[in-house]
Coordinates of C-alpha atoms in Angstrom, one line a residue:
M1 CA 5.7 -1.5 5.9
E2 CA 6.3 -2.8 9.4
A3 CA 8.5 -5.6 8.1
I4 CA 10.6 -3.1 6.1
A5 CA 11.0 -0.9 9.1
A6 CA 12.1 -3.8 11.2
Y7 CA 14.7 -4.9 8.5
E8 CA 16.0 -1.4 8.3
N9 CA 16.4 -1.1 12.0
K10 CA 18.1 -4.5 12.3
H11 CA 20.6 -3.8 9.5
T12 CA 21.2 -0.1 10.2
I13 CA 19.7 1.0 6.9
P14 CA 18.6 4.7 6.6
R15 CA 14.9 4.9 7.4
D16 CA 12.5 4.7 4.4
W17 CA 15.3 3.9 1.9
I18 CA 13.9 0.5 1.0
N19 CA 10.4 1.8 0.5
Y20 CA 11.7 4.7 -1.5
A21 CA 13.8 2.5 -3.8
I22 CA 11.0 0.1 -4.5
S23 CA 8.3 2.6 -5.1
K24 CA 10.5 4.8 -7.3
S25 CA 11.5 1.8 -9.4
A26 CA 7.9 1.8 -10.8
P27 CA 6.4 1.2 -13.2
N28 CA 8.8 -1.5 -14.4
G29 CA 10.9 -2.3 -11.3
Y30 CA 11.3 -5.9 -10.5
W31 CA 8.8 -5.7 -7.6
Q32 CA 6.1 -4.2 -9.7
R33 CA 6.6 -6.7 -12.5
L34 CA 6.4 -9.6 -10.1
E35 CA 3.1 -8.3 -8.7
R36 CA 1.7 -8.0 -12.2
G37 CA 2.7 -11.6 -12.9
E38 CA 5.0 -10.6 -15.7
I39 CA 8.1 -12.4 -14.3
E40 CA 8.6 -15.5 -12.2
M41 CA 9.9 -15.6 -8.6
N42 CA 13.3 -17.0 -9.2
Q43 CA 17.0 -16.0 -8.9
D44 CA 16.7 -13.6 -11.8
F45 CA 14.0 -11.7 -9.9
F46 CA 16.1 -11.5 -6.8
K47 CA 19.1 -10.3 -8.8
G48 CA 17.0 -7.6 -10.4
F49 CA 15.4 -6.7 -7.1
N50 CA 18.9 -6.3 -5.5
A51 CA 19.8 -4.0 -8.4
D52 CA 16.7 -1.8 -7.8
L53 CA 17.8 -1.5 -4.2
R54 CA 21.2 -0.2 -5.3
N55 CA 20.1 2.3 -7.9
E56 CA 22.7 5.1 -7.7
Q57 CA 20.4 7.9 -9.0
L58 CA 17.7 7.0 -6.5
W59 CA 20.2 6.9 -3.7
R60 CA 21.3 10.4 -4.6
E61 CA 17.7 11.7 -4.8
Y62 CA 16.9 10.1 -1.5
H63 CA 19.7 12.0 0.2
T64 CA 19.3 15.3 -1.5
S65 CA 15.6 15.6 -1.8
F66 CA 13.4 13.0 -0.1
R67 CA 15.1 13.0 3.4
N68 CA 15.0 16.8 3.4
S69 CA 11.3 16.8 2.6
K70 CA 10.6 14.3 5.4
K71 CA 12.6 16.4 7.9
K72 CA 10.7 19.6 7.0
L73 CA 7.4 17.8 7.3
K74 CA 8.3 16.5 10.7
D75 CA 9.4 20.0 11.8
V76 CA 6.1 21.6 10.9
A77 CA 3.6 18.8 11.6
N78 CA 1.2 19.1 14.5
P79 CA 0.8 15.7 16.1
T80 CA -2.6 16.6 17.6
Q81 CA -3.9 17.3 14.1
L82 CA -2.2 14.8 11.9
G83 CA -1.7 11.8 14.2
D84 CA 1.6 9.9 14.1
H85 CA 4.2 10.1 11.4
V86 CA 2.9 7.0 9.6
S87 CA -0.3 8.9 8.6
L88 CA 1.5 11.8 7.0
K89 CA 1.2 10.4 3.5
A90 CA 0.7 11.2 -0.2
E91 CA -3.0 10.9 0.4
A92 CA -2.9 14.7 1.0
A93 CA -1.0 15.5 -2.1
D94 CA -2.7 17.5 -4.8
T95 CA -1.6 15.5 -7.8
K96 CA -3.3 12.4 -9.2
P97 CA -1.5 9.0 -9.4
T98 CA 0.9 9.3 -12.3
D99 CA 1.8 6.9 -15.0
Q100 CA 4.7 5.8 -12.7
D101 CA 2.9 2.7 -11.5
R102 CA 0.5 1.9 -14.3
G103 CA 2.7 0.0 -16.7
P104 CA 1.6 -1.1 -20.1
Q105 CA -1.5 -2.9 -19.1
G106 CA -4.1 -0.3 -19.7
P107 CA -5.1 3.4 -19.6
G108 CA -4.5 5.5 -16.5
V109 CA -7.0 7.1 -14.1
S110 CA -9.8 8.9 -15.9
D111 CA -10.5 12.6 -15.2
S112 CA -13.5 11.7 -13.1
K113 CA -14.5 14.2 -10.4
H114 CA -12.6 13.7 -7.2
S115 CA -14.9 12.4 -4.5
P116 CA -14.1 12.9 -0.8
S117 CA -14.6 10.2 1.8
K118 CA -18.2 9.9 2.8
E119 CA -20.4 7.8 5.0
P120 CA -23.7 6.2 4.1
S121 CA -26.7 8.0 5.6
S122 CA -28.5 4.8 6.5
P123 CA -27.4 2.9 9.6
R124 CA -26.6 -0.2 7.6
P125 CA -25.3 -0.7 4.0
S126 CA -27.8 -1.5 1.3
L127 CA -25.2 -2.4 -1.3
S128 CA -21.5 -3.5 -1.5
K129 CA -18.5 -2.3 0.4
L130 CA -15.1 -2.9 -1.2
A131 CA -12.7 -4.0 1.5
K132 CA -8.9 -4.4 1.6
D133 CA -7.3 -7.8 2.3
T134 CA -5.7 -6.7 5.5
T135 CA -5.6 -10.3 6.7
I136 CA -2.5 -11.3 4.7
G137 CA -1.6 -7.8 4.1
D138 CA -0.5 -6.4 0.8
P139 CA 3.0 -7.6 -0.1
A140 CA 2.8 -4.5 -2.2
S141 CA 2.4 -2.2 0.8
I142 CA 5.6 -0.5 -0.1
E143 CA 4.3 2.2 -2.3
S144 CA 5.6 5.7 -1.9
E145 CA 3.3 7.8 0.4
E146 CA 5.3 10.9 1.2
V147 CA 3.3 14.2 1.4
A148 CA 5.9 16.5 -0.1
Q149 CA 8.1 15.5 -3.0
S150 CA 10.6 17.9 -4.4
S151 CA 9.4 19.4 -7.7
S152 CA 12.9 20.3 -8.8
K153 CA 16.0 18.3 -9.6
P154 CA 18.4 17.7 -6.7
S155 CA 21.2 19.7 -8.4
S156 CA 19.1 22.5 -9.9
S157 CA 20.3 25.1 -7.5
I158 CA 23.9 24.3 -8.2
N159 CA 23.3 24.4 -12.0
E160 CA 21.7 27.9 -11.7
Q161 CA 24.7 29.1 -9.7
S162 CA 27.1 27.7 -12.3
T163 CA 25.2 29.5 -15.1
L164 CA 24.8 32.8 -13.4
S165 CA 28.2 33.1 -11.8
S166 CA 31.7 31.8 -12.5
S167 CA 32.3 31.4 -8.8
P168 CA 32.4 27.8 -7.5
S169 CA 29.4 26.1 -5.9
P170 CA 29.1 26.2 -2.1
P171 CA 31.4 23.6 -0.6
Q172 CA 28.5 22.2 1.4
A173 CA 26.4 21.6 -1.6
V174 CA 29.2 19.9 -3.5
S175 CA 29.8 17.7 -0.6
T176 CA 26.1 16.7 -0.4
L177 CA 26.1 15.6 -4.1
N178 CA 29.5 14.1 -4.5
S179 CA 30.1 12.5 -1.1
L180 CA 27.1 10.3 -0.5
P181 CA 27.3 7.6 2.1
P182 CA 28.0 4.1 0.7
F183 CA 25.1 1.9 -0.2
P184 CA 23.8 -0.1 2.8
D185 CA 24.3 -3.9 2.7
I186 CA 20.8 -5.3 1.7
D187 CA 20.1 -8.9 0.9
G188 CA 17.1 -8.6 -1.4
E189 CA 16.1 -12.2 -1.1
S190 CA 16.2 -12.1 2.8
L191 CA 14.3 -8.9 2.8
F192 CA 11.6 -10.3 0.5
W193 CA 10.9 -13.4 2.5
S194 CA 10.8 -11.4 5.8
M195 CA 8.1 -9.2 4.2
M196 CA 6.2 -12.3 3.0
D197 CA 6.4 -13.9 6.4
H198 CA 5.1 -10.7 8.1
S199 CA 2.3 -10.2 5.6
R200 CA 0.8 -13.6 6.4
K201 CA 0.2 -12.7 10.1
P202 CA -3.5 -11.8 10.7
D203 CA -4.1 -8.3 11.9
P204 CA -5.4 -8.5 15.5
Y205 CA -8.3 -6.1 14.8
V206 CA -9.2 -6.3 11.2
F207 CA -9.2 -10.0 10.8
P208 CA -11.6 -10.6 13.7
A209 CA -13.9 -7.9 12.3
L210 CA -13.8 -9.7 8.9
L211 CA -14.7 -13.0 10.6
R212 CA -17.7 -11.4 12.3
L213 CA -18.9 -9.9 9.0
R214 CA -18.5 -13.2 7.2
K215 CA -20.6 -15.0 9.8
M216 CA -23.5 -12.7 9.1
S217 CA -26.3 -13.6 6.6
P218 CA -25.5 -12.2 3.1
K219 CA -28.7 -10.2 3.5
E220 CA -27.5 -8.5 6.6
R221 CA -24.0 -7.6 5.5
P222 CA -22.3 -5.9 2.5
I223 CA -20.6 -7.9 -0.2
L224 CA -17.0 -8.4 0.9
A225 CA -14.2 -8.0 -1.7
A226 CA -10.5 -8.0 -1.6
L227 CA -8.3 -6.1 -4.1
S228 CA -4.8 -7.2 -3.3
N229 CA -1.4 -6.6 -4.7
T230 CA 0.1 -10.1 -4.5
V231 CA 2.7 -12.4 -6.0
I232 CA 2.7 -15.9 -7.4
F233 CA 5.0 -18.3 -5.4
P234 CA 6.9 -21.2 -7.1
P235 CA 4.7 -24.3 -7.5
D236 CA 6.4 -26.3 -4.7
H237 CA 6.5 -23.4 -2.2
P238 CA 4.8 -24.1 1.2
Y239 CA 2.8 -20.8 0.9
N240 CA 0.8 -22.4 -1.9
R241 CA -0.6 -25.1 0.4
L242 CA -4.2 -24.5 1.5
S243 CA -4.6 -24.0 5.2
D244 CA -6.1 -26.8 7.3
S245 CA -8.5 -24.3 8.8
K246 CA -10.8 -22.7 6.3
E247 CA -11.3 -19.8 8.8
S248 CA -7.6 -19.0 8.6
D249 CA -7.6 -18.9 4.8
P250 CA -8.0 -15.2 3.8
R251 CA -9.5 -15.9 0.4
S252 CA -12.3 -17.9 1.9
Q253 CA -13.4 -14.9 3.9
F254 CA -14.3 -12.8 0.9
D255 CA -17.1 -13.0 -1.7
I256 CA -14.7 -11.7 -4.3
F257 CA -10.9 -11.9 -4.2
I258 CA -8.8 -10.2 -6.9
A259 CA -5.0 -10.9 -6.9
S260 CA -2.9 -8.5 -9.0
A261 CA -0.5 -11.2 -10.2
E262 CA -3.4 -13.2 -11.6
V263 CA -5.0 -10.3 -13.5
G264 CA -1.9 -8.5 -14.8
M265 CA -2.7 -5.2 -13.0
R266 CA -2.0 -3.7 -9.6
K267 CA -3.0 -0.8 -7.4
P268 CA -3.1 2.1 -7.9
N269 CA -4.0 1.4 -11.6
A270 CA -7.6 2.4 -12.0
D271 CA -8.3 -0.6 -14.3
I272 CA -8.0 -3.1 -11.5
Y273 CA -10.5 -1.1 -9.4
K274 CA -12.9 -1.1 -12.4
L275 CA -12.5 -4.8 -12.7
A276 CA -13.5 -5.2 -9.1
L277 CA -16.5 -2.9 -9.6
G278 CA -17.6 -5.1 -12.5
K279 CA -17.5 -8.2 -10.4
L280 CA -19.3 -6.6 -7.5
D281 CA -22.0 -5.3 -9.8
K282 CA -22.5 -8.8 -11.3
L283 CA -22.7 -10.5 -8.0
D284 CA -25.2 -8.1 -6.6
R285 CA -27.5 -8.5 -9.5
E286 CA -27.2 -12.3 -9.3
R287 CA -28.4 -11.9 -5.7
G288 CA -31.4 -9.9 -6.8
G289 CA -29.9 -6.4 -6.2
S290 CA -30.1 -3.5 -8.5
G291 CA -26.4 -3.3 -9.2
I292 CA -23.4 -1.6 -7.7
T293 CA -21.5 1.6 -8.6
A294 CA -18.4 3.1 -7.1
E295 CA -20.5 5.4 -4.9
D296 CA -21.9 2.3 -3.2
C297 CA -18.4 1.1 -2.1
L298 CA -16.2 1.7 0.8
F299 CA -12.5 1.0 0.2
L300 CA -9.9 0.4 2.9
D301 CA -6.1 0.6 2.4
D302 CA -2.9 1.6 4.1
I303 CA -1.4 3.3 1.0
G304 CA -2.3 6.9 0.1
E305 CA -2.0 6.5 -3.6
N306 CA -4.3 3.5 -3.5
L307 CA -6.9 5.5 -1.6
K308 CA -6.6 8.4 -4.0
T309 CA -7.5 6.3 -7.0
A310 CA -10.5 4.9 -5.1
R311 CA -11.8 8.4 -4.3
E312 CA -11.3 9.6 -7.8
L313 CA -13.5 6.8 -9.0
G314 CA -16.2 7.8 -6.5
M315 CA -15.6 5.4 -3.7
G316 CA -15.7 6.2 0.0
T317 CA -12.4 5.5 1.7
I318 CA -10.9 4.6 5.1
K319 CA -7.2 4.9 5.8
V320 CA -5.8 1.9 7.6
V321 CA -2.9 3.2 9.8
L322 CA -0.4 0.5 10.5
G323 CA -0.1 -0.1 14.3
K324 CA -3.5 1.5 14.8
T325 CA -5.7 -0.6 12.7
W326 CA -8.5 -0.6 15.3
R327 CA -9.3 2.9 14.3
A328 CA -10.2 1.7 10.8
V329 CA -12.5 -0.9 12.3
K330 CA -14.2 1.8 14.4
E331 CA -14.7 3.9 11.3
L332 CA -16.1 0.9 9.4
E333 CA -18.6 0.3 12.2
Q334 CA -19.7 3.9 12.1
A335 CA -20.1 3.8 8.3
T336 CA -22.1 0.6 8.2
G337 CA -23.9 0.5 11.5
L338 CA -22.6 -3.1 12.1
E339 CA -20.7 -4.3 15.2
M340 CA -17.3 -5.7 14.4
M341 CA -15.4 -5.5 17.7
D342 CA -15.9 -7.6 20.7
E343 CA -16.7 -5.8 24.0
K344 CA -13.3 -6.3 25.5
T345 CA -11.6 -4.7 22.5
R346 CA -14.1 -1.9 22.3
R347 CA -13.6 -1.0 26.0
S348 CA -9.9 -1.0 25.7
K349 CA -10.0 1.4 22.7
L350 CA -12.7 3.8 23.8

């Protein structure tokens, strides 16, 4: 998300357009297909990705519906109650994740009872907590998270006027629909690699917390799992090389690491969460535990739709707000009873 915002600012691209175009291309946009491992990362991908970023219908919807919704939301939001604009996401929406992002790989989210975020009653966890791979970030952290999406078609009001009256549509409405700004100049390949570069930078608060957890005895800490929307790089790409430092290799910090492109599913598809739960349950039993269910897990993510699926499966959730990730670490400390911040960081954030 931060890499996208930086690219938009640098190239004078309307705010949120890139995120909107990618997310609305689901379930079979080139980005989603790459993250499910269905296509290779080559020039065909970048050509298709560029086409998704220049979708005329989405460009029209963005200007006639999405931007108006965001403006209304900004006008009525109370910053003291909702925090900064980044946290005003689809997490608060009433609808469940749709088939938009599930693709052909399996059934959608079941009609299980929605479970709100909750904290364990004991001071320390007895079973597993399912954690997000915030270290390398989610290359897929570009899902649509807007609170209010228009439920009507952009041109519905004009169609009604045309049906009920022979008078012409209001000039302003006609101008809105027929005189859209030209497409911004976006180099999909350049954008993609800037996002990948940014995603590999360790978070200054979450990564140190992960390292502190990892250094604890397995009996003292929860099982650590990463459920990450990721891509597969070409065989000769430098990103495939293992880091010289094991500590800086994100996969080595987790007991379980599930990459979307390797299993053919991606968040917020419920099936990939169920896969993670099965692996957590198996590992806990191998360690002498009684097994793990969704209610034993705490799921962290920066995407509202991803959190919603976790809650509907029964997991507790913590929202990771980009730019304020230390808040998520504090919530995690409160939920587990474990210290994950050094004293200097704690004092600066109190």
